[in-house]
Amino acid sequence: YVMLAAMTELFAADFCRQAEERIGNWTVNLKADAARQRHRHREAEDDVVRKLIGLLPEFDGLSTVRDAVSTAERLASDGGGLATGGEFRRLRDYVLIEVARSNGQRSGAVLHMTVDEFDRSSAVHGHHVVHVACHKTSSTYGSARLVLSDETRRHAATLVTVRSGVVPRSCPYLFATASGGSLPASHLTTAMTVAFRRDGLVVSDRRGNACTITATRLRKAHIACARSAGRRPGDMYDLSRHMLHRLATQQVSYDVADRNAQSVLVHTRMMQDTYRRRAPVASPAPPVPALREQPPAAAAPATAPVPIKLEQCDTDGAAAPAAAAAAAVAPIRHEQELVDAASAAATAAVAAVIGRG
């Protein structure tokens, strides 16, 4: 029984250790896979935004925009008379898209604009600024500022006049449904996507699948265009304050730079700097004068100098090093000869003393 209990305990401990290792490996693999999927999704999202940037200049010529503008002018000329449900939705969606695309705000800041906030708009330098209190980052940045042109404000005023006969008076929102409810964020996405697809302008991803035009992609497009235009850091900071997010968020989450073009540029610079650069020109070494004559070596204080004959050096100076070495070794050799002589004299003296004894 004791052996069985011990074996069971060992088996349980080994099983727990293996299970812990496997769970740890699964966690690491899951995190790595999630990171790879995020990078792939971001690259695909950047491609979609770059394609959207190419389509945005076509907005004013869309048939949906032309129909909505003609409807707004006709209703304004009628003094804001009764409008059908289709005319109301056409005008509402046009003003909604125009405000969203020209400000780069989140969808909530546009959809939560009330009629009272619109009526309290202030005129600044030929534009009209509407302060929207209810939005995502209101506790950090305060009210969102939506800037409307004179034409957009005129069409929005027509919408306010028309909506009174369609939307219940109890609904405070400017962009509302016929039943008096607030529009969801998906409605802005659908309205913008349908407006472009009606004229055959489709934003597709790498696989050719059609993509929607969201407020987030519009914000990324605004920031990418500002970067490509060479805006200064102060201008980018002002843009982040207007869009109600931090500058770090703009640099990380809304950076839509063309990384393929950046890689090609870096590769070109590497090839030029490493393989195609000009070799540095070495400075010429100073000429070494040929030794024509060797001066006598300095005399040692306790030894006689050893003279060096001039004929030991050729006219080209090839024997100069040998002569200099001989001059340096001569004093040492002479001193060694004196030591040997003294040693021999001492030996002879010792032998004489021993012979006497």
mmCIF file of N, CA and C in Angstrom, residues 189-275:
data_model
loop_
_atom_site.group_PDB
_atom_site.id
_atom_site.type_symbol
_atom_site.label_atom_id
_atom_site.label_comp_id
_atom_site.label_asym_id
_atom_site.label_seq_id
_atom_site.Cartn_x
_atom_site.Cartn_y
_atom_site.Cartn_z
ATOM 1 N N THR A 189 -21.226 54.022 -41.588
ATOM 2 C CA THR A 189 -20.411 53.148 -42.434
ATOM 3 C C THR A 189 -21.187 52.724 -43.677
ATOM 4 N N THR A 190 -22.433 52.339 -43.494
ATOM 5 C CA THR A 190 -23.248 51.897 -44.628
ATOM 6 C C THR A 190 -23.510 53.042 -45.597
ATOM 7 N N ALA A 191 -23.798 54.228 -45.078
ATOM 8 C CA ALA A 191 -24.104 55.365 -45.947
ATOM 9 C C ALA A 191 -22.890 55.744 -46.806
ATOM 10 N N MET A 192 -21.708 55.780 -46.207
ATOM 11 C CA MET A 192 -20.516 56.136 -46.986
ATOM 12 C C MET A 192 -20.169 55.054 -47.998
ATOM 13 N N THR A 193 -20.272 53.798 -47.592
ATOM 14 C CA THR A 193 -19.924 52.704 -48.506
ATOM 15 C C THR A 193 -20.870 52.662 -49.693
ATOM 16 N N VAL A 194 -22.173 52.816 -49.450
ATOM 17 C CA VAL A 194 -23.163 52.778 -50.529
ATOM 18 C C VAL A 194 -22.991 53.966 -51.463
ATOM 19 N N ALA A 195 -22.634 55.130 -50.925
ATOM 20 C CA ALA A 195 -22.456 56.309 -51.769
ATOM 21 C C ALA A 195 -21.338 56.106 -52.792
ATOM 22 N N PHE A 196 -20.273 55.435 -52.407
ATOM 23 C CA PHE A 196 -19.177 55.194 -53.340
ATOM 24 C C PHE A 196 -19.489 54.016 -54.277
ATOM 25 N N ARG A 197 -20.095 52.972 -53.741
ATOM 26 C CA ARG A 197 -20.366 51.795 -54.582
ATOM 27 C C ARG A 197 -21.433 52.078 -55.634
ATOM 28 N N ARG A 198 -22.272 53.059 -55.387
ATOM 29 C CA ARG A 198 -23.307 53.388 -56.373
ATOM 30 C C ARG A 198 -22.685 53.848 -57.676
ATOM 31 N N ASP A 199 -21.509 54.453 -57.617
ATOM 32 C CA ASP A 199 -20.794 54.896 -58.818
ATOM 33 C C ASP A 199 -19.673 53.951 -59.207
ATOM 34 N N GLY A 200 -19.677 52.757 -58.648
ATOM 35 C CA GLY A 200 -18.678 51.766 -59.024
ATOM 36 C C GLY A 200 -17.329 51.933 -58.362
ATOM 37 N N LEU A 201 -17.249 52.733 -57.315
ATOM 38 C CA LEU A 201 -15.991 52.940 -56.596
ATOM 39 C C LEU A 201 -15.992 52.032 -55.366
ATOM 40 N N VAL A 202 -15.184 50.985 -55.424
ATOM 41 C CA VAL A 202 -15.168 49.980 -54.372
ATOM 42 C C VAL A 202 -13.769 49.915 -53.782
ATOM 43 N N VAL A 203 -13.692 49.890 -52.471
ATOM 44 C CA VAL A 203 -12.427 49.711 -51.764
ATOM 45 C C VAL A 203 -12.282 48.232 -51.450
ATOM 46 N N SER A 204 -11.239 47.613 -51.957
ATOM 47 C CA SER A 204 -11.041 46.173 -51.777
ATOM 48 C C SER A 204 -9.721 45.921 -51.069
ATOM 49 N N ASP A 205 -9.622 44.739 -50.466
ATOM 50 C CA ASP A 205 -8.403 44.358 -49.766
ATOM 51 C C ASP A 205 -7.487 43.592 -50.713
ATOM 52 N N ARG A 206 -6.449 42.947 -50.167
ATOM 53 C CA ARG A 206 -5.479 42.241 -50.989
ATOM 54 C C ARG A 206 -6.095 41.077 -51.744
ATOM 55 N N ARG A 207 -7.096 40.447 -51.154
ATOM 56 C CA ARG A 207 -7.724 39.289 -51.782
ATOM 57 C C ARG A 207 -8.826 39.674 -52.754
ATOM 58 N N GLY A 208 -9.077 40.975 -52.903
ATOM 59 C CA GLY A 208 -10.125 41.416 -53.800
ATOM 60 C C GLY A 208 -11.485 41.511 -53.170
ATOM 61 N N ASN A 209 -11.602 41.315 -51.870
ATOM 62 C CA ASN A 209 -12.886 41.408 -51.184
ATOM 63 C C ASN A 209 -13.246 42.867 -50.936
ATOM 64 N N ALA A 210 -14.496 43.206 -51.154
ATOM 65 C CA ALA A 210 -14.954 44.573 -50.941
ATOM 66 C C ALA A 210 -14.944 44.913 -49.457
ATOM 67 N N CYS A 211 -14.474 46.108 -49.136
ATOM 68 C CA CYS A 211 -14.385 46.566 -47.747
ATOM 69 C C CYS A 211 -15.284 47.777 -47.548
ATOM 70 N N THR A 212 -15.678 47.991 -46.322
ATOM 71 C CA THR A 212 -16.522 49.130 -45.988
ATOM 72 C C THR A 212 -15.666 50.358 -45.690
ATOM 73 N N ILE A 213 -16.307 51.510 -45.732
ATOM 74 C CA ILE A 213 -15.638 52.774 -45.418
ATOM 75 C C ILE A 213 -16.131 53.211 -44.047
ATOM 76 N N THR A 214 -15.281 53.071 -43.059
ATOM 77 C CA THR A 214 -15.642 53.379 -41.678
ATOM 78 C C THR A 214 -15.061 54.730 -41.273
ATOM 79 N N ALA A 215 -15.534 55.226 -40.132
ATOM 80 C CA ALA A 215 -15.002 56.489 -39.612
ATOM 81 C C ALA A 215 -13.548 56.338 -39.195
ATOM 82 N N THR A 216 -13.170 55.166 -38.689
ATOM 83 C CA THR A 216 -11.772 54.941 -38.307
ATOM 84 C C THR A 216 -10.860 54.988 -39.522
ATOM 85 N N ARG A 217 -11.270 54.393 -40.614
ATOM 86 C CA ARG A 217 -10.456 54.451 -41.826
ATOM 87 C C ARG A 217 -10.373 55.872 -42.384
ATOM 88 N N LEU A 218 -11.428 56.645 -42.228
ATOM 89 C CA LEU A 218 -11.364 58.050 -42.626
ATOM 90 C C LEU A 218 -10.346 58.813 -41.775
ATOM 91 N N ARG A 219 -10.327 58.534 -40.489
ATOM 92 C CA ARG A 219 -9.366 59.196 -39.604
ATOM 93 C C ARG A 219 -7.937 58.831 -40.002
ATOM 94 N N LYS A 220 -7.705 57.554 -40.285
ATOM 95 C CA LYS A 220 -6.380 57.131 -40.724
ATOM 96 C C LYS A 220 -6.002 57.793 -42.045
ATOM 97 N N ALA A 221 -6.952 57.951 -42.937
ATOM 98 C CA ALA A 221 -6.668 58.592 -44.217
ATOM 99 C C ALA A 221 -6.262 60.056 -44.023
ATOM 100 N N HIS A 222 -6.942 60.761 -43.127
ATOM 101 C CA HIS A 222 -6.585 62.163 -42.850
ATOM 102 C C HIS A 222 -5.155 62.261 -42.311
ATOM 103 N N ILE A 223 -4.798 61.389 -41.389
ATOM 104 C CA ILE A 223 -3.467 61.437 -40.785
ATOM 105 C C ILE A 223 -2.402 61.046 -41.795
ATOM 106 N N ALA A 224 -2.679 60.039 -42.614
ATOM 107 C CA ALA A 224 -1.712 59.625 -43.625
ATOM 108 C C ALA A 224 -1.477 60.731 -44.646
ATOM 109 N N CYS A 225 -2.528 61.415 -45.053
ATOM 110 C CA CYS A 225 -2.366 62.524 -46.013
ATOM 111 C C CYS A 225 -1.596 63.685 -45.388
ATOM 112 N N ALA A 226 -1.827 63.942 -44.105
ATOM 113 C CA ALA A 226 -1.075 65.004 -43.434
ATOM 114 C C ALA A 226 0.406 64.652 -43.343
ATOM 115 N N ARG A 227 0.719 63.393 -43.078
ATOM 116 C CA ARG A 227 2.126 62.976 -43.025
ATOM 117 C C ARG A 227 2.786 63.068 -44.398
ATOM 118 N N SER A 228 2.092 62.616 -45.426
ATOM 119 C CA SER A 228 2.674 62.669 -46.766
ATOM 120 C C SER A 228 2.840 64.099 -47.259
ATOM 121 N N ALA A 229 2.036 65.027 -46.744
ATOM 122 C CA ALA A 229 2.177 66.431 -47.119
ATOM 123 C C ALA A 229 3.326 67.118 -46.401
ATOM 124 N N GLY A 230 3.999 66.407 -45.488
ATOM 125 C CA GLY A 230 5.142 66.976 -44.787
ATOM 126 C C GLY A 230 4.775 67.952 -43.694
ATOM 127 N N ARG A 231 3.651 67.701 -43.033
ATOM 128 C CA ARG A 231 3.259 68.591 -41.941
ATOM 129 C C ARG A 231 4.258 68.533 -40.795
ATOM 130 N N ARG A 232 4.449 69.651 -40.141
ATOM 131 C CA ARG A 232 5.389 69.742 -39.028
ATOM 132 C C ARG A 232 4.831 69.041 -37.789
ATOM 133 N N PRO A 233 5.712 68.710 -36.824
ATOM 134 C CA PRO A 233 5.220 68.059 -35.599
ATOM 135 C C PRO A 233 4.151 68.863 -34.877
ATOM 136 N N GLY A 234 4.257 70.189 -34.907
ATOM 137 C CA GLY A 234 3.230 71.008 -34.264
ATOM 138 C C GLY A 234 1.879 70.869 -34.955
ATOM 139 N N ASP A 235 1.885 70.763 -36.277
ATOM 140 C CA ASP A 235 0.634 70.568 -37.007
ATOM 141 C C ASP A 235 0.023 69.197 -36.696
ATOM 142 N N MET A 236 0.883 68.173 -36.583
ATOM 143 C CA MET A 236 0.371 66.840 -36.253
ATOM 144 C C MET A 236 -0.205 66.805 -34.837
ATOM 145 N N TYR A 237 0.391 67.580 -33.940
ATOM 146 C CA TYR A 237 -0.155 67.663 -32.581
ATOM 147 C C TYR A 237 -1.525 68.334 -32.600
ATOM 148 N N ASP A 238 -1.668 69.415 -33.368
ATOM 149 C CA ASP A 238 -2.971 70.078 -33.476
ATOM 150 C C ASP A 238 -4.010 69.146 -34.086
ATOM 151 N N LEU A 239 -3.585 68.320 -35.046
ATOM 152 C CA LEU A 239 -4.511 67.369 -35.652
ATOM 153 C C LEU A 239 -4.977 66.331 -34.635
ATOM 154 N N SER A 240 -4.050 65.868 -33.794
ATOM 155 C CA SER A 240 -4.437 64.899 -32.766
ATOM 156 C C SER A 240 -5.385 65.522 -31.741
ATOM 157 N N ARG A 241 -5.180 66.791 -31.416
ATOM 158 C CA ARG A 241 -6.092 67.451 -30.472
ATOM 159 C C ARG A 241 -7.477 67.625 -31.090
ATOM 160 N N HIS A 242 -7.520 67.914 -32.379
ATOM 161 C CA HIS A 242 -8.825 68.068 -33.025
ATOM 162 C C HIS A 242 -9.549 66.732 -33.105
ATOM 163 N N MET A 243 -8.815 65.646 -33.354
ATOM 164 C CA MET A 243 -9.426 64.320 -33.431
ATOM 165 C C MET A 243 -9.635 63.680 -32.061
ATOM 166 N N LEU A 244 -9.209 64.388 -31.012
ATOM 167 C CA LEU A 244 -9.467 63.963 -29.633
ATOM 168 C C LEU A 244 -8.804 62.632 -29.296
ATOM 169 N N HIS A 245 -7.522 62.535 -29.609
ATOM 170 C CA HIS A 245 -6.718 61.414 -29.148
ATOM 171 C C HIS A 245 -5.302 61.895 -28.913
ATOM 172 N N ARG A 246 -4.502 61.070 -28.249
ATOM 173 C CA ARG A 246 -3.139 61.449 -27.921
ATOM 174 C C ARG A 246 -2.251 61.379 -29.153
ATOM 175 N N LEU A 247 -1.145 62.107 -29.098
ATOM 176 C CA LEU A 247 -0.198 62.073 -30.203
ATOM 177 C C LEU A 247 0.436 60.699 -30.327
ATOM 178 N N ALA A 248 0.668 60.018 -29.192
ATOM 179 C CA ALA A 248 1.210 58.660 -29.251
ATOM 180 C C ALA A 248 0.248 57.708 -29.947
ATOM 181 N N THR A 249 -1.046 57.886 -29.722
ATOM 182 C CA THR A 249 -2.034 57.061 -30.420
ATOM 183 C C THR A 249 -1.990 57.310 -31.916
ATOM 184 N N GLN A 250 -1.815 58.550 -32.287
ATOM 185 C CA GLN A 250 -1.714 58.879 -33.713
ATOM 186 C C GLN A 250 -0.496 58.234 -34.342
ATOM 187 N N GLN A 251 0.631 58.224 -33.621
ATOM 188 C CA GLN A 251 1.870 57.681 -34.181
ATOM 189 C C GLN A 251 1.878 56.164 -34.219
ATOM 190 N N VAL A 252 1.123 55.509 -33.350
ATOM 191 C CA VAL A 252 1.146 54.047 -33.269
ATOM 192 C C VAL A 252 -0.055 53.427 -33.975
ATOM 193 N N SER A 253 -1.238 53.837 -33.585
ATOM 194 C CA SER A 253 -2.447 53.194 -34.090
ATOM 195 C C SER A 253 -2.915 53.744 -35.429
ATOM 196 N N TYR A 254 -2.549 54.984 -35.762
ATOM 197 C CA TYR A 254 -3.030 55.597 -37.002
ATOM 198 C C TYR A 254 -1.907 55.834 -38.000
ATOM 199 N N ASP A 255 -0.802 55.148 -37.833
ATOM 200 C CA ASP A 255 0.317 55.298 -38.758
ATOM 201 C C ASP A 255 0.083 54.386 -39.964
ATOM 202 N N VAL A 256 -0.123 54.982 -41.131
ATOM 203 C CA VAL A 256 -0.428 54.215 -42.343
ATOM 204 C C VAL A 256 0.678 54.436 -43.371
ATOM 205 N N ALA A 257 1.912 54.549 -42.903
ATOM 206 C CA ALA A 257 3.020 54.754 -43.831
ATOM 207 C C ALA A 257 3.190 53.524 -44.719
ATOM 208 N N ASP A 258 3.644 53.781 -45.955
ATOM 209 C CA ASP A 258 3.876 52.688 -46.897
ATOM 210 C C ASP A 258 5.192 52.011 -46.528
ATOM 211 N N ARG A 259 5.102 50.921 -45.767
ATOM 212 C CA ARG A 259 6.310 50.247 -45.302
ATOM 213 C C ARG A 259 7.057 49.567 -46.447
ATOM 214 N N ASN A 260 6.356 49.174 -47.502
ATOM 215 C CA ASN A 260 7.053 48.590 -48.649
ATOM 216 C C ASN A 260 7.955 49.628 -49.314
ATOM 217 N N ALA A 261 7.432 50.835 -49.496
ATOM 218 C CA ALA A 261 8.260 51.886 -50.085
ATOM 219 C C ALA A 261 9.421 52.257 -49.164
ATOM 220 N N GLN A 262 9.176 52.263 -47.848
ATOM 221 C CA GLN A 262 10.254 52.545 -46.913
ATOM 222 C C GLN A 262 11.339 51.480 -46.977
ATOM 223 N N SER A 263 10.949 50.211 -47.108
ATOM 224 C CA SER A 263 11.939 49.135 -47.196
ATOM 225 C C SER A 263 12.761 49.252 -48.473
ATOM 226 N N VAL A 264 12.120 49.601 -49.588
ATOM 227 C CA VAL A 264 12.855 49.774 -50.844
ATOM 228 C C VAL A 264 13.839 50.927 -50.725
ATOM 229 N N LEU A 265 13.427 52.014 -50.078
ATOM 230 C CA LEU A 265 14.320 53.160 -49.911
ATOM 231 C C LEU A 265 15.512 52.798 -49.041
ATOM 232 N N VAL A 266 15.265 52.076 -47.942
ATOM 233 C CA VAL A 266 16.370 51.665 -47.065
ATOM 234 C C VAL A 266 17.302 50.703 -47.792
ATOM 235 N N HIS A 267 16.724 49.796 -48.586
ATOM 236 C CA HIS A 267 17.554 48.852 -49.345
ATOM 237 C C HIS A 267 18.445 49.592 -50.336
ATOM 238 N N THR A 268 17.897 50.589 -50.999
ATOM 239 C CA THR A 268 18.695 51.362 -51.958
ATOM 240 C C THR A 268 19.834 52.084 -51.268
ATOM 241 N N ARG A 269 19.555 52.655 -50.121
ATOM 242 C CA ARG A 269 20.617 53.349 -49.378
ATOM 243 C C ARG A 269 21.687 52.376 -48.909
ATOM 244 N N MET A 270 21.275 51.190 -48.468
ATOM 245 C CA MET A 270 22.257 50.198 -48.030
ATOM 246 C C MET A 270 23.174 49.787 -49.178
ATOM 247 N N MET A 271 22.604 49.561 -50.357
ATOM 248 C CA MET A 271 23.418 49.167 -51.499
ATOM 249 C C MET A 271 24.389 50.273 -51.902
ATOM 250 N N GLN A 272 23.918 51.519 -51.838
ATOM 251 C CA GLN A 272 24.797 52.630 -52.183
ATOM 252 C C GLN A 272 25.895 52.820 -51.152
ATOM 253 N N ASP A 273 25.544 52.706 -49.881
ATOM 254 C CA ASP A 273 26.523 52.959 -48.826
ATOM 255 C C ASP A 273 27.537 51.830 -48.702
ATOM 256 N N THR A 274 27.112 50.593 -48.963
ATOM 257 C CA THR A 274 27.985 49.448 -48.713
ATOM 258 C C THR A 274 28.743 49.004 -49.955
ATOM 259 N N TYR A 275 28.079 48.941 -51.102
ATOM 260 C CA TYR A 275 28.688 48.328 -52.278
ATOM 261 C C TYR A 275 29.062 49.321 -53.378
#
